[in-house]
Structure formats: structure tokens, C-alpha cells
Coordinates of C-alpha atoms in Angstrom, one line a residue:
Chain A
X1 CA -17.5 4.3 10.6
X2 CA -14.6 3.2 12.3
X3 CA -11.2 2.3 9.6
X4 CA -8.7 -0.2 10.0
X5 CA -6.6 -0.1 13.5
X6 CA -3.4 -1.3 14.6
X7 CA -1.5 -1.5 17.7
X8 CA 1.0 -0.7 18.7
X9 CA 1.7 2.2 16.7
X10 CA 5.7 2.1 17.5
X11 CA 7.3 -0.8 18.4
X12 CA 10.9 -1.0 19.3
X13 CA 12.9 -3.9 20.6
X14 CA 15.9 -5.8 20.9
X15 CA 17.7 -8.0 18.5
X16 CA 16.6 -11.5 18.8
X17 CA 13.1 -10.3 20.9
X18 CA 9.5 -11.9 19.6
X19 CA 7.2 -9.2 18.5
X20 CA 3.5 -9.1 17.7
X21 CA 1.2 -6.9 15.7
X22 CA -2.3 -6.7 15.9
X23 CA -4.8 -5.8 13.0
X24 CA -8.6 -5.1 13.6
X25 CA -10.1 -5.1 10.5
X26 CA -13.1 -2.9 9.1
X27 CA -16.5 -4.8 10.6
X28 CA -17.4 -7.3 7.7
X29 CA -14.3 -7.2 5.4
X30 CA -13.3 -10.5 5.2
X31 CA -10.2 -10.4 3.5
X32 CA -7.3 -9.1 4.8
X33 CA -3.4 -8.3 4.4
X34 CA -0.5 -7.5 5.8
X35 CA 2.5 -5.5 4.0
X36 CA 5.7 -3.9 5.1
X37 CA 7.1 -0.6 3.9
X38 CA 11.1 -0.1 4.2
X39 CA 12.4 3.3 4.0
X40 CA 12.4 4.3 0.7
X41 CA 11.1 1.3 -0.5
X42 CA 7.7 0.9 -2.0
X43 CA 5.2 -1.6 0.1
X44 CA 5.6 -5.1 -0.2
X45 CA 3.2 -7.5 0.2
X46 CA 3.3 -10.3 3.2
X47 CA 0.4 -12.3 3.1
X48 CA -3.2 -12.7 2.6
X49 CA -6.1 -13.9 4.3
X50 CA -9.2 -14.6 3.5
X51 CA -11.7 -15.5 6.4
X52 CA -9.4 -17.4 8.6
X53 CA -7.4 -19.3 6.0
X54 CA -4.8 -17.8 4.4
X55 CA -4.6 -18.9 0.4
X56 CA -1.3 -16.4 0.2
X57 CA 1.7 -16.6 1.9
X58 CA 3.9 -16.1 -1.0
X59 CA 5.7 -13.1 0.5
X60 CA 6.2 -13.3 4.3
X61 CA 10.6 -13.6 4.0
X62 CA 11.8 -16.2 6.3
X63 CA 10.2 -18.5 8.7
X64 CA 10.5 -16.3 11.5
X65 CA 7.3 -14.3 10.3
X66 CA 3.9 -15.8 10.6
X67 CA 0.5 -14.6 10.9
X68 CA -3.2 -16.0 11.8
X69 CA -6.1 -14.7 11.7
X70 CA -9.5 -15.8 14.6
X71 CA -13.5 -15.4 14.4
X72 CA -12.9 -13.8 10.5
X73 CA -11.4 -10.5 12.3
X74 CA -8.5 -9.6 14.4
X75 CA -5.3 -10.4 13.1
X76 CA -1.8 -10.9 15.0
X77 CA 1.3 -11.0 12.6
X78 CA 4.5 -12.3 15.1
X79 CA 7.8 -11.9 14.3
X80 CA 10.4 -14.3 16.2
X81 CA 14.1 -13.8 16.9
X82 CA 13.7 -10.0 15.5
X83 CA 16.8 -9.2 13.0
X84 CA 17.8 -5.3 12.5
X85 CA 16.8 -5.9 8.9
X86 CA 13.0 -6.7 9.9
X87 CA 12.4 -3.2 10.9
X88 CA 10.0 -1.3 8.8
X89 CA 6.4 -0.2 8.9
X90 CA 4.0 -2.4 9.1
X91 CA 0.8 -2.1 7.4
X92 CA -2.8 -3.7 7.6
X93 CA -5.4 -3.7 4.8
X94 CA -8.9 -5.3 4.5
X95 CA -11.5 -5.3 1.8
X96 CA -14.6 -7.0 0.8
X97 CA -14.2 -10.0 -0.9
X98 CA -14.8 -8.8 -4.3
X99 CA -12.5 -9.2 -6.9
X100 CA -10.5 -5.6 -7.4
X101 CA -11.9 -4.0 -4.4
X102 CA -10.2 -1.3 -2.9
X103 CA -8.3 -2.4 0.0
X104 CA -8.6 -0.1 3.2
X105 CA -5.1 0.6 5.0
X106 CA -4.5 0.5 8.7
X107 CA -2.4 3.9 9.9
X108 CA 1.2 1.0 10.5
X109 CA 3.1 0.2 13.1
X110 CA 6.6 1.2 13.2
X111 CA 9.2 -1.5 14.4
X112 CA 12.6 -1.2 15.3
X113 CA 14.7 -3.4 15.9
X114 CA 18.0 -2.1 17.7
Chain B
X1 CA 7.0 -11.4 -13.1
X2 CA 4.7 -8.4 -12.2
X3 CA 6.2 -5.3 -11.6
X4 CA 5.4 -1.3 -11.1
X5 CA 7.7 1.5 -11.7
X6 CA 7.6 5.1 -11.0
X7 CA 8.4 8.5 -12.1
X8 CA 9.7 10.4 -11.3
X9 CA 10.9 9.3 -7.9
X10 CA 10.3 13.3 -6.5
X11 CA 8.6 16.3 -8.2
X12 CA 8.9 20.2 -6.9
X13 CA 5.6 22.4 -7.9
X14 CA 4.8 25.8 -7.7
X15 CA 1.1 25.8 -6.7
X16 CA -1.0 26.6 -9.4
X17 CA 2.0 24.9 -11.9
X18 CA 0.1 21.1 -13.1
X19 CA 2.0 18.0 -13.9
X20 CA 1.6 14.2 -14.4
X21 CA 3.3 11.3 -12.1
X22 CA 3.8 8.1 -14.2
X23 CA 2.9 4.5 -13.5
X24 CA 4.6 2.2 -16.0
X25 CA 3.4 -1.6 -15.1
X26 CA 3.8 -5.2 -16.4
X27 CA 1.8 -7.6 -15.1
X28 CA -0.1 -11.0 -16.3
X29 CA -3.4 -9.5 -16.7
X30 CA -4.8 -6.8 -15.4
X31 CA -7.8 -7.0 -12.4
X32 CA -7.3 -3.4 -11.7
X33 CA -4.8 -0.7 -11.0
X34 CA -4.7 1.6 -8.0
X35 CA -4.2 4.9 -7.4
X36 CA -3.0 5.6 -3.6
X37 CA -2.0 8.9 -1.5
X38 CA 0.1 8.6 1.5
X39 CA 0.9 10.9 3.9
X40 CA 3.9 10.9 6.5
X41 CA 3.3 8.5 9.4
X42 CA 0.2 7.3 8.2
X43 CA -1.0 4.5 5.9
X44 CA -2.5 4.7 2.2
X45 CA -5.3 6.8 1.0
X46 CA -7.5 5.1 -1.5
X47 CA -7.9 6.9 -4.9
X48 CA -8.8 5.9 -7.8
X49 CA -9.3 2.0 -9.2
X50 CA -8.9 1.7 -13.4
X51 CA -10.0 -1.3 -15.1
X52 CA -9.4 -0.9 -18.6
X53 CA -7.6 1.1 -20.9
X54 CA -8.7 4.2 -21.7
X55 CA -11.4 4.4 -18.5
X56 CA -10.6 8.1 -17.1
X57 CA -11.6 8.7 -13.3
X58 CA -11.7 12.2 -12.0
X59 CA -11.7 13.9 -8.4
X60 CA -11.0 17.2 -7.4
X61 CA -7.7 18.6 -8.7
X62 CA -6.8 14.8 -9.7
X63 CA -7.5 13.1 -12.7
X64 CA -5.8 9.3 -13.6
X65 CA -6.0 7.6 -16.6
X66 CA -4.5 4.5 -18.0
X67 CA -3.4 3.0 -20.8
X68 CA -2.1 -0.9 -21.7
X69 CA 1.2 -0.4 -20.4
X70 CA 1.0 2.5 -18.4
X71 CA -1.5 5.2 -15.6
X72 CA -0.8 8.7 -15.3
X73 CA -2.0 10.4 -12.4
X74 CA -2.5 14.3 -13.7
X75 CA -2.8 17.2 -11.4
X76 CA -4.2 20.4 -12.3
X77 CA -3.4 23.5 -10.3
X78 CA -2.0 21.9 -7.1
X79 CA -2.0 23.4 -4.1
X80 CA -0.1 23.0 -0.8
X81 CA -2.4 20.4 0.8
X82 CA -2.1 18.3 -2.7
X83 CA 1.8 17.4 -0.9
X84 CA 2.0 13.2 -0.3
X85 CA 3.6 10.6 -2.0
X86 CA 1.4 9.0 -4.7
X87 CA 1.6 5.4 -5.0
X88 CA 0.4 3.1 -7.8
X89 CA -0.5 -0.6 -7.1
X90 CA -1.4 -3.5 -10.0
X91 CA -3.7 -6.3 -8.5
X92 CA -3.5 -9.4 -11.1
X93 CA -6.1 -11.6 -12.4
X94 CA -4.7 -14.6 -11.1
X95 CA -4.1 -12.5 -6.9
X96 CA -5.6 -10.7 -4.7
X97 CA -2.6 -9.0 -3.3
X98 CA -1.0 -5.0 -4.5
X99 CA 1.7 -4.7 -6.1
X100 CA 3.4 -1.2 -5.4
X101 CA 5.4 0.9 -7.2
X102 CA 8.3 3.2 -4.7
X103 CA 6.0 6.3 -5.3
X104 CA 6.2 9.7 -6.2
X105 CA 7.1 12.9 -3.3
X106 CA 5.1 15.7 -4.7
X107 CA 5.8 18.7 -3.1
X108 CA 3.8 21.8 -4.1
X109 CA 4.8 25.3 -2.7
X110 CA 3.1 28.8 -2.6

């Protein structure tokens, strides 16, 4: 069956530019996060959702990042006034909501922010 | 706070030669730790979930097990295609969210 996708895979753009990322979930997961892996560092968590509310925002890093999520599926994560720091892989996960189920990673997307 | 620490941070194999990557966690109860594989340019390969201390999970060359304070992930004559970086993830009673370690490079030549 089909995994997680996300789009675009590479994403690069200027300083100060708006960016969004798009997640499409695996059919009938209904939780979902996002994470962001920096070069050599390990992944760190964003934010969680689960349906459309999202009970975990603990670890998106300014105000400039939010996320939402429609119908229980797709979600966009946008980034506003893009910093060079904010560049990074982005990654997408979904699992059933069942407490330590494995969470199923999207394949990224890359921003950078030049 | 929880946290997950790796090592080492790069390991060099001859195939054939096995070895164990370390996972050395604190966290404020333990839901589950996970045992991830990722390749370059793409996202995490589920592959193993522990629950409890001394629970043993097995699969091809691979074989994690875990402990109260620490997972080692042991890998028994690895060859070539066994090359990825291994990441370890705690997920907390009180979360749902991963919380990674920087991950092992395993390398394995013939």
C-alpha cells in the first residue's frame, strides 16, 4: 500500500520567503507528526496531531512555524519569514493511534534557505 | 528531561566482522523504544519496538535488546547492504512524540 508522501521533495528559497510543506498521511492513521533533522543532528520533534487537533506543540521553535491539519489527513506545515537557520529536512510520520505504535516516516523534504 | 545518546557516533566493519551500536536513554517512563534505519536522502526505516527490559527482538542479521538504562542493537556478520545510520528513539508514558538519539554511520566493507 501506498507510505507516507511529501512534497516537495527539495525546497529552496530566499531569506525572509513563506514556505509550505505538505504531508499525506498513510489512509487511516490518525495521528501524525512532523520533525526536522539538521545536518548531523539527530531528529527533533515539531509537533503532533492527532485527528485535526493538535494536543503537542511543545517543539515547533518560534512563532514563525505553524502547522494544521484538514478532514483527519493532509497536513501543511508553513514556515513564515524563512531564517538560514530553518533549513533542514523535514520529515512526516503517521501512526495508528495506539499507544507505542510504530510511526511510519515520509521520505523529507529538503529546505534551504539561502 | 528525556534524553537519548549514541555510540559510537561512526563504526567501520569488515563484512563478516559483528558489532553492537549503543542506545543509552533517560526518560520518565518508558512506553517503548525504537529501533530505526536510515538511509541517505530518505526518511526512517522502522525496526524494532522494545517494551520492557530484557524483551529480545530479532530480524535477519539484526538483533536489539534492552535493558533499564540502555538498547543495544547487535549485528552479526554484516554485509555491504547492512550500511545506514541506526537511530534509536524513546517514546514516554506521559507523549506520544520520539525522542532521537544523533545515530550511528555503520559502514561495512567487503
Amino acid at each position: 500500500g501506498a507510505g507516507v508522501s511529501q512534497s516537495p521533495s527539495n525546497k529552496v528559497t530566499e531569506k525572509g520567503k513563506d514556505v509550505e510543506l505538505r504531508c499525506d498521511p498513510i489512509s487511516g492513521h490518525t495521528a501524525l507528526y512532523w520533525y526536522r533533522q539538521s545536518l548531523g543532528q539527530g531528529l527533533e520533534f515539531l509537533i503532533y496531531f492527532q485527528g485535526n487537533s493538535a494536543p503537542d506543540k511543545s517543539g515547533l521553535p518560534s512563532d514563525r512555524f505553524s502547522a494544521e491539519r484538514t478532514g483527519g489527513s493532509v497536513s501543511t506545515l508553513t514556515i513564515q519569514r524563512t531564517q538560514q537557520e530553518d533549513s533542514a529536512v523535514y520529515l512526516c510520520a503517521s501512526s495508528l493511534e495506539v499507544a507505542g505504535a510504530r510511526q511510519y516516516f515520509g521520505p523529507g523534504t529538503r529546505l534551504t534557505v539561502t | 528531561e528525556d534524553q537519548v545518546t549514541q555510540s559510537p557516533e561512526a563504526l567501520r566493519l569488515q563484512e563478516g566482522e559483528s558489532s553492537s551500536l549503543n542506545c543509552s536513554y533517560t526518560v520518565s517512563g518508558l512506553r517503548g523504544l525504537f529501533w530505526y534505519r536510515q538511509d541517505p536522502g530518505k526518511g526512517p526505516e522502522f525496526l524494532f519496538t522494545l517494551y520492557s527490559a530484557g524483551e529480545e527482538k530479532e530480524k535477519e542479521r539484526l538483533k536489539a535488546t534492552l535493558t533499564k538504562k540502555e538498547s543495544f542493537l547487535h549485528i552479526t556478520a554484516p554485509k555491504p547492504e547492512d550500511s545506514a545510520t541506526y537511530l534509536c528513539a524513546v517514546q514516554a508514558f506521559n507523549t506520544d512524540k520520539l525522542i532521537f538519539g544523533t545515530g550511528t554511520r555503520l559502514q561495512v566493507f567487503p
